Amino acid sequence: MGRPPLPIWKEFRTAVPAEEGKRRADMECRHCRTIVKNARPTNLLRHRVGCPGLTDDIRLRVEEADDRPAPTPVRQSAVGAGHSEEEETVVERPQATESRRPTLGKRSRREEDDGGNLVRLASQFTEKMAEVIECQRQELQLRREELEFQRESFATKMEDKRRAREEERQARREQREADRQERMDLARIENEKNLAFLKAVMESSGQQRK
């Protein structure tokens, strides 16, 4: 029987298949299009840790699939007739019914590394979101200050216009009052002239009668 496919292989596609002089295929990441040369599970797992296109939910799904128990392969080495290197064959055998219980309070190094990577990614995501929120907050503050300045400027312009209209109305009232006063003074002077002329005429007539 062949090697059972690991969950990590599902996240890659074959870019260059294995040939007679090439024992392992080159795999292409389905998320960031990166080519992994002579792909091994360790290389693929190492790429998965730093893959920029792998989202957190896919990363968590792959890690959960990696943690599931799989049939234990037994490798047998045999020397081929026409090859100087060893060829690997895999034979599956049922997993023992009793598995070693994990020691309480201890975690495997791979689980600790994956957990540390998730914590680091979460921390980086939180810091990035905090920077974005702070930038947006500063932009909103600047926009608020700009709107406040425009409102005060508009209020100042309206107040200046109102004051100018009020001063213009006041100037027109004062001008009308000055014109009216001037007309009254001219009329009074004219009346005084007329009264003086009539008085002189009456005095002249009285003297002639005498």
XYZ file of N, CA and C in Angstrom:
630
model
N 0.850 -1.197 0.000
C 0.000 0.000 0.000
C 0.879 1.238 0.000
N 0.364 2.363 -0.568
C 1.143 3.593 -0.656
C 1.070 4.409 0.619
N 1.846 5.446 0.614
C 1.886 6.350 1.763
C 0.546 7.088 1.863
N -0.075 7.147 3.045
C -1.327 7.914 3.185
C -1.043 9.394 3.001
N -1.884 10.109 2.235
C -1.625 11.544 1.990
C -1.776 12.363 3.263
N -0.782 13.185 3.537
C -0.865 14.095 4.678
C -1.757 15.283 4.342
N -2.420 15.889 5.347
C -3.284 17.050 5.065
C -2.539 18.205 4.426
N -1.235 18.330 4.706
C -0.492 19.473 4.169
C -0.384 19.408 2.649
N -0.429 18.143 2.076
C -0.305 18.022 0.620
C -1.499 18.641 -0.095
N -2.650 18.723 0.577
C -3.844 19.285 -0.059
C -3.705 20.781 -0.324
N -2.772 21.441 0.352
C -2.582 22.878 0.177
C -1.580 23.185 -0.943
N -1.102 22.144 -1.659
C -0.129 22.340 -2.733
C -0.593 21.576 -3.973
N -0.103 21.993 -5.121
C -0.339 21.282 -6.375
C 1.025 20.999 -7.038
N 1.074 19.960 -7.845
C 2.337 19.553 -8.470
C 2.719 20.550 -9.558
N 3.898 21.125 -9.439
C 4.400 22.054 -10.452
C 5.292 21.317 -11.458
N 6.247 20.544 -10.949
C 7.138 19.729 -11.800
C 7.105 18.313 -11.237
N 6.533 17.339 -11.947
C 6.426 15.983 -11.387
C 7.798 15.320 -11.254
N 7.834 14.314 -10.392
C 9.070 13.546 -10.206
C 9.338 12.705 -11.450
N 10.603 12.652 -11.859
C 10.988 11.891 -13.042
C 12.059 10.866 -12.666
N 12.638 10.296 -13.688
C 13.609 9.231 -13.438
C 14.835 9.767 -12.719
N 15.281 10.959 -13.096
C 16.438 11.536 -12.425
C 16.065 12.513 -11.319
N 14.806 12.599 -11.037
C 14.328 13.551 -10.009
C 13.389 12.790 -9.083
N 13.848 12.511 -7.894
C 13.101 11.642 -7.000
C 11.865 12.309 -6.431
N 11.900 13.633 -6.235
C 10.773 14.322 -5.604
C 10.288 15.441 -6.507
N 8.987 15.638 -6.485
C 8.371 16.660 -7.342
C 8.519 18.048 -6.723
N 8.416 19.061 -7.588
C 8.344 20.450 -7.127
C 6.873 20.809 -6.952
N 6.515 21.320 -5.796
C 5.119 21.617 -5.472
C 4.905 23.130 -5.438
N 3.723 23.535 -5.885
C 3.342 24.960 -5.888
C 2.262 25.195 -4.836
N 2.478 26.203 -3.981
C 1.501 26.546 -2.944
C 0.233 27.099 -3.604
N -0.910 26.606 -3.161
C -2.181 27.063 -3.725
C -2.565 28.466 -3.248
N -1.863 28.985 -2.247
C -2.262 30.257 -1.638
C -1.368 31.413 -2.070
N -0.040 31.174 -2.161
C 0.872 32.268 -2.520
C 1.660 31.989 -3.800
N 1.390 30.825 -4.470
C 2.030 30.488 -5.750
C 3.549 30.297 -5.632
N 4.033 30.016 -4.449
C 5.467 29.792 -4.273
C 5.809 28.344 -4.634
N 6.924 28.149 -5.328
C 7.373 26.815 -5.724
C 8.309 26.272 -4.637
N 7.995 25.078 -4.126
C 8.847 24.395 -3.144
C 9.598 23.291 -3.888
N 10.921 23.426 -3.994
C 11.742 22.482 -4.736
C 11.893 21.181 -3.947
N 11.872 20.036 -4.673
C 12.068 18.722 -4.054
C 11.247 18.607 -2.775
N 9.942 18.732 -2.929
C 9.049 18.896 -1.779
C 9.080 17.671 -0.873
N 9.285 17.913 0.381
C 9.139 16.938 1.453
C 8.108 17.477 2.442
N 7.524 16.627 3.248
C 6.571 17.138 4.247
C 7.173 18.194 5.159
N 8.466 18.011 5.511
C 9.079 19.016 6.387
C 9.200 20.359 5.678
N 9.569 20.326 4.367
C 9.660 21.583 3.619
C 8.301 22.251 3.497
N 7.268 21.427 3.238
C 5.922 21.997 3.101
C 5.430 22.571 4.421
N 5.703 21.863 5.518
C 5.294 22.382 6.827
C 6.040 23.671 7.150
N 7.344 23.719 6.789
C 8.109 24.936 7.040
C 7.561 26.102 6.210
N 7.178 25.820 4.965
C 6.580 26.883 4.133
C 5.227 27.319 4.693
N 4.482 26.367 5.230
C 3.164 26.714 5.765
C 3.267 27.726 6.909
N 4.325 27.590 7.713
C 4.463 28.497 8.860
C 4.612 29.941 8.406
N 5.377 30.176 7.327
C 5.613 31.555 6.881
C 4.859 31.940 5.634
N 3.872 31.147 5.212
C 3.141 31.450 3.970
C 2.339 32.733 4.134
N 2.566 33.753 3.282
C 1.818 35.018 3.423
C 0.378 34.927 2.945
N 0.059 33.909 2.120
C -1.298 33.820 1.594
C -2.194 32.880 2.366
N -1.667 32.217 3.394
C -2.449 31.254 4.159
C -3.198 31.974 5.264
N -4.516 31.939 5.217
C -5.322 32.618 6.223
C -5.341 31.819 7.518
N -5.788 32.483 8.593
C -5.780 31.838 9.906
C -6.722 30.642 9.957
N -7.898 30.735 9.307
C -8.837 29.621 9.393
C -8.314 28.388 8.650
N -7.682 28.611 7.475
C -7.101 27.469 6.752
C -5.930 26.892 7.536
N -5.099 27.774 8.115
C -3.961 27.310 8.914
C -4.435 26.450 10.083
N -5.513 26.894 10.763
C -6.035 26.143 11.898
C -6.611 24.811 11.437
N -7.298 24.793 10.288
C -7.869 23.547 9.772
C -6.765 22.549 9.437
N -5.693 23.020 8.803
C -4.592 22.118 8.454
C -3.916 21.581 9.707
N -3.733 22.445 10.710
C -3.085 21.994 11.942
C -3.947 20.977 12.678
N -5.275 21.194 12.676
C -6.155 20.213 13.304
C -6.101 18.876 12.560
N -6.035 18.942 11.217
C -5.933 17.703 10.442
C -4.600 17.002 10.698
N -3.529 17.785 10.920
C -2.226 17.180 11.206
C -2.230 16.440 12.533
N -3.058 16.938 13.484
C -3.085 16.332 14.815
C -3.879 15.034 14.858
N -4.647 14.704 13.805
C -5.435 13.469 13.808
C -4.504 12.258 13.692
N -4.849 11.127 14.346
C -3.990 9.930 14.239
C -4.040 9.348 12.842
N -2.935 8.900 12.340
C -2.831 8.292 11.013
C -2.166 6.929 11.139
N -2.390 6.021 10.160
C -1.720 4.706 10.208
C -0.215 4.875 10.261
N 0.407 4.027 11.071
C 1.856 4.108 11.255
C 2.558 3.409 10.106
N 3.342 4.114 9.286
C 4.045 3.460 8.172
C 5.326 2.803 8.643
N 5.648 1.676 8.037
C 6.913 0.986 8.295
C 7.733 1.058 7.018
N 8.873 1.707 7.076
C 9.719 1.890 5.907
C 10.686 0.719 5.778
N 10.801 0.262 4.569
C 11.768 -0.787 4.266
C 12.668 -0.284 3.156
N 13.955 -0.400 3.343
C 14.936 0.081 2.365
C 15.399 -1.082 1.509
N 15.454 -0.833 0.237
C 15.959 -1.853 -0.689
C 16.806 -1.171 -1.733
N 17.850 -1.817 -2.158
C 18.772 -1.256 -3.134
C 18.325 -1.702 -4.512
N 18.079 -0.757 -5.407
C 17.644 -1.088 -6.756
C 18.810 -1.565 -7.602
N 18.465 -2.279 -8.662
C 19.521 -2.821 -9.508
C 20.210 -1.733 -10.296
N 19.465 -0.758 -10.837
C 20.081 0.252 -11.685
C 20.317 1.571 -10.993
N 20.139 1.690 -9.679
C 20.280 2.955 -8.944
C 21.235 2.753 -7.793
N 22.010 3.768 -7.543
C 22.953 3.709 -6.436
C 22.316 4.152 -5.137
N 21.159 4.843 -5.203
C 20.507 5.340 -3.996
C 19.434 4.349 -3.555
N 18.998 4.473 -2.305
C 17.988 3.587 -1.761
C 16.621 4.083 -2.154
N 15.710 3.160 -2.488
C 14.330 3.499 -2.774
C 13.497 3.192 -1.540
N 12.549 4.041 -1.254
C 11.717 3.893 -0.065
C 10.389 3.265 -0.442
N 9.988 2.221 0.279
C 8.659 1.638 0.138
C 7.971 1.734 1.472
N 6.678 1.851 1.433
C 5.909 2.066 2.660
C 4.891 0.957 2.796
N 4.840 0.369 3.961
C 3.850 -0.664 4.275
C 3.065 -0.189 5.474
N 1.761 -0.206 5.352
C 0.919 0.249 6.453
C 0.677 -0.904 7.417
N 0.644 -0.565 8.680
C 0.257 -1.548 9.672
C -0.715 -0.885 10.627
N -1.639 -1.646 11.133
C -2.635 -1.035 12.038
C -1.959 -0.414 13.240
N -2.514 0.686 13.650
C -1.969 1.376 14.818
C -2.301 0.587 16.068
N -1.403 0.568 16.975
C -1.622 -0.174 18.212
C -2.844 0.354 18.930
N -3.572 -0.581 19.544
C -4.809 -0.177 20.223
C -4.519 0.716 21.404
N -3.390 0.490 22.021
C -3.033 1.317 23.159
C -1.971 2.311 22.715
N -2.260 3.564 22.877
C -1.300 4.614 22.543
C -0.749 5.211 23.816
N 0.437 5.729 23.678
C 1.064 6.327 24.856
C 0.310 7.578 25.254
N -0.044 7.646 26.487
C -0.766 8.814 26.983
C 0.188 9.996 27.111
N -0.267 11.160 26.672
C 0.612 12.337 26.814
C 0.811 12.695 28.270
N 2.003 13.088 28.564
C 2.312 13.497 29.927
C 1.599 14.790 30.248
N 0.906 14.801 31.390
C 0.173 16.001 31.784
C 1.135 17.157 31.984
N 0.711 18.322 31.520
C 1.523 19.519 31.707
C 2.618 19.686 30.683
N 2.718 18.750 29.695
C 3.758 18.852 28.681
C 3.119 18.834 27.303
N 3.689 19.585 26.389
C 3.224 19.638 25.012
C 4.404 19.358 24.083
N 4.094 18.808 22.912
C 5.164 18.536 21.958
C 5.762 19.843 21.461
N 6.992 19.740 20.972
C 7.677 20.948 20.484
C 6.959 21.535 19.274
N 6.414 20.635 18.393
C 5.706 21.138 17.213
C 4.444 21.896 17.621
N 3.703 21.356 18.613
C 2.512 22.058 19.087
C 2.882 23.399 19.703
N 3.985 23.420 20.447
C 4.411 24.687 21.034
C 4.817 25.683 19.954
N 5.524 25.189 18.907
C 5.915 26.092 17.814
C 4.694 26.626 17.084
N 3.738 25.716 16.779
C 2.523 26.163 16.087
C 1.728 27.133 16.946
N 1.631 26.812 18.240
C 0.927 27.734 19.127
C 1.619 29.081 19.211
N 2.969 29.047 19.255
C 3.699 30.316 19.273
C 3.510 31.102 17.993
N 3.453 30.374 16.856
C 3.219 31.069 15.584
C 1.847 31.711 15.553
N 0.839 30.979 16.037
C -0.513 31.551 16.071
C -0.569 32.764 16.986
N 0.082 32.656 18.134
C 0.097 33.802 19.051
C 0.810 34.981 18.414
N 1.930 34.713 17.724
C 2.663 35.796 17.071
C 1.838 36.424 15.954
N 1.155 35.578 15.160
C 0.302 36.112 14.099
C -0.845 36.928 14.674
N -1.454 36.399 15.748
C -2.542 37.152 16.379
C -2.039 38.475 16.938
N -0.831 38.455 17.529
C -0.271 39.692 18.059
C 0.025 40.688 16.947
N 0.611 40.194 15.835
C 0.886 41.090 14.707
C -0.398 41.647 14.116
N -1.424 40.796 14.002
C -2.713 41.264 13.475
C -3.317 42.312 14.399
N -3.232 42.063 15.721
C -3.775 43.031 16.678
C -3.027 44.356 16.599
N -1.690 44.292 16.503
C -0.909 45.531 16.391
C -1.244 46.278 15.108
N -1.393 45.524 14.007
C -1.728 46.172 12.730
C -3.092 46.838 12.804
N -4.064 46.144 13.379
C -5.399 46.726 13.510
C -5.365 47.943 14.428
N -4.552 47.882 15.484
C -4.436 49.038 16.376
C -3.843 50.231 15.635
N -2.830 49.977 14.782
C -2.252 51.073 13.991
C -3.276 51.656 13.025
N -4.057 50.777 12.377
C -5.078 51.265 11.438
C -6.126 52.086 12.168
N -6.571 51.580 13.322
C -7.589 52.302 14.091
C -7.046 53.644 14.561
N -5.788 53.674 15.009
C -5.194 54.933 15.462
C -5.074 55.922 14.306
N -4.685 55.420 13.125
C -4.590 56.293 11.946
C -5.957 56.850 11.580
N -6.982 56.000 11.600
C -8.332 56.473 11.293
C -8.810 57.468 12.346
N -8.450 57.219 13.610
C -8.863 58.143 14.663
C -8.217 59.518 14.465
N -6.928 59.518 14.093
C -6.261 60.793 13.834
C -6.869 61.508 12.630
N -7.204 60.739 11.587
C -7.841 61.354 10.417
C -9.192 61.956 10.788
N -9.967 61.232 11.592
C -11.262 61.764 12.025
C -11.082 63.011 12.881
N -10.053 63.004 13.744
C -9.799 64.175 14.572
C -9.431 65.377 13.712
N -8.564 65.164 12.718
C -8.200 66.262 11.809
C -9.410 66.752 11.029
N -10.238 65.819 10.584
C -11.440 66.208 9.845
C -12.387 66.996 10.740
N -12.509 66.552 12.000
C -13.375 67.258 12.941
C -12.856 68.675 13.200
N -11.530 68.801 13.372
C -10.962 70.132 13.579
C -11.144 71.015 12.346
N -10.997 70.418 11.155
C -11.191 71.192 9.929
C -12.632 71.678 9.810
N -13.585 70.786 10.116
C -14.994 71.184 10.060
C -15.301 72.261 11.099
N -14.702 72.142 12.276
C -14.916 73.156 13.308
C -14.355 74.502 12.862
N -13.171 74.480 12.237
C -12.590 75.724 11.732
C -13.468 76.329 10.644
N -13.974 75.493 9.731
C -14.854 76.004 8.682
C -16.136 76.580 9.275
N -16.666 75.912 10.304
C -17.888 76.423 10.928
C -17.641 77.781 11.588
N -16.514 77.894 12.308
C -16.200 79.173 12.933
C -15.948 80.249 11.879
N -15.261 79.889 10.792
C -15.021 80.859 9.728
C -16.330 81.309 9.095
N -17.237 80.369 8.862
C -18.534 80.724 8.283
C -19.324 81.606 9.243
N -19.280 81.255 10.542
C -19.990 82.069 11.525
C -19.401 83.479 11.587
N -18.078 83.589 11.493
C -17.442 84.910 11.501
C -17.845 85.722 10.278
N -17.874 85.070 9.107
C -18.288 85.780 7.896
C -19.735 86.254 8.002
N -20.598 85.395 8.508
C -22.005 85.782 8.654
C -22.150 86.931 9.645
N -21.368 86.887 10.721
C -21.426 87.972 11.702
C -20.914 89.272 11.095
N -19.841 89.190 10.314
C -19.332 90.393 9.650
C -20.359 90.965 8.682
N -21.017 90.086 7.919
C -22.041 90.572 6.995
C -23.204 91.206 7.747
N -23.623 90.565 8.832
C -24.729 91.134 9.611
C -24.351 92.489 10.196
N -23.118 92.575 10.709
C -22.669 93.844 11.273
C -22.561 94.914 10.190
N -22.079 94.508 8.992
C -21.981 95.479 7.895
C -23.364 95.975 7.484
N -24.337 95.059 7.412
C -25.701 95.486 7.069
C -26.270 96.399 8.143
N -26.008 96.070 9.393
C -26.505 96.913 10.481
C -25.862 98.297 10.430
N -24.555 98.347 10.178
C -23.889 99.647 10.074
C -24.412 100.438 8.878
N -24.693 99.739 7.778
C -25.229 100.433 6.608
C -26.614 101.005 6.896
N -27.454 100.217 7.558
C -28.783 100.730 7.924
C -28.669 101.908 8.881
N -27.746 101.809 9.840
C -27.560 102.906 10.780
C -27.080 104.170 10.057
N -26.158 103.991 9.095
C -25.673 105.150 8.335
C -26.795 105.781 7.522
N -27.660 104.948 6.931
C -28.784 105.509 6.170
C -29.751 106.249 7.083
N -30.009 105.697 8.262
C -30.897 106.397 9.211
C -30.301 107.737 9.625
N -29.000 107.734 9.921
C -28.363 108.991 10.314
C -28.386 110.001 9.171
N -28.185 109.499 7.937
C -28.222 110.413 6.795
C -29.621 110.991 6.603
N -30.636 110.147 6.745
C -32.011 110.654 6.621
C -32.311 111.664 7.718
N -31.845 111.387 8.920
C -32.086 112.337 10.022
C -31.359 113.654 9.772
N -30.130 113.573 9.243
C -29.395 114.803 8.945
C -30.078 115.594 7.839
N -30.558 114.907 6.817
C -31.274 115.603 5.742
C -32.548 116.256 6.265
N -33.271 115.536 7.105
C -34.508 116.120 7.665
C -34.203 117.342 8.521
N -33.152 117.249 9.332
C -32.787 118.386 10.172
C -32.363 119.579 9.321
N -31.634 119.304 8.230
C -31.221 120.392 7.350
C -32.426 121.062 6.698
N -33.399 120.263 6.264
C -34.599 120.848 5.665
C -35.376 121.680 6.683
N -35.427 121.198 7.914
C -36.133 121.961 8.948
C -35.415 123.284 9.225
N -34.093 123.263 9.257
C -33.347 124.499 9.489
C -33.560 125.490 8.342
N -33.553 124.982 7.112
C -33.782 125.874 5.972
C -35.191 126.463 6.010
N -36.166 125.637 6.374
C -37.543 126.140 6.458
C -37.673 127.177 7.567
N -36.997 126.930 8.686
C -37.071 127.905 9.780
C -36.441 129.232 9.370
N -35.292 129.156 8.705
C -34.648 130.397 8.251
C -35.535 131.133 7.255
N -36.160 130.374 6.348
C -37.046 130.997 5.365
C -38.244 131.651 6.049
N -38.782 130.991 7.062
C -39.907 131.579 7.801
C -39.484 132.853 8.532
N -38.314 132.823 9.114
C -37.837 134.019 9.809
C -37.659 135.182 8.832
N -37.152 134.865 7.628
C -37.021 135.922 6.621
C -38.385 136.514 6.255
N -39.330 135.611 6.029
C -40.666 136.080 5.656
C -41.292 136.924 6.765
N -41.116 136.488 8.012
C -41.675 137.254 9.126
C -41.006 138.628 9.235
N -39.724 138.686 9.021
C -39.027 139.976 9.091
C -39.472 140.898 7.957
N -39.679 140.310 6.769
C -40.144 141.135 5.656
C -41.548 141.674 5.927
N -42.445 140.807 6.417
C -43.802 141.268 6.731
C -43.788 142.333 7.823
N -42.941 142.159 8.801
C -42.863 143.147 9.870
C -42.370 144.491 9.344
N -41.419 144.446 8.440
C -40.916 145.703 7.867
C -41.975 146.378 7.005
N -42.724 145.590 6.270
C -43.790 146.166 5.439
C -44.859 146.804 6.309
N -45.229 146.120 7.389
C -46.267 146.653 8.272
C -45.782 147.933 8.946
N -44.558 147.975 9.355
C -44.040 149.202 9.979
C -43.993 150.347 8.964
N -43.628 150.041 7.748
C -43.591 151.093 6.726
C -44.994 151.623 6.431
N -45.968 150.777 6.389
C -47.352 151.208 6.143
C -47.859 152.059 7.295
N -47.522 151.749 8.500
C -47.965 152.520 9.663
C -47.356 153.912 9.656
N -46.129 154.019 9.262
C -45.495 155.329 9.229
C -46.104 156.202 8.128
N -46.462 155.600 7.010
C -47.074 156.391 5.943
C -48.449 156.913 6.366
N -49.176 156.188 7.123
C -50.496 156.646 7.580
C -50.362 157.829 8.533
N -49.376 157.821 9.285
C -49.210 158.924 10.216
C -48.830 160.174 9.452
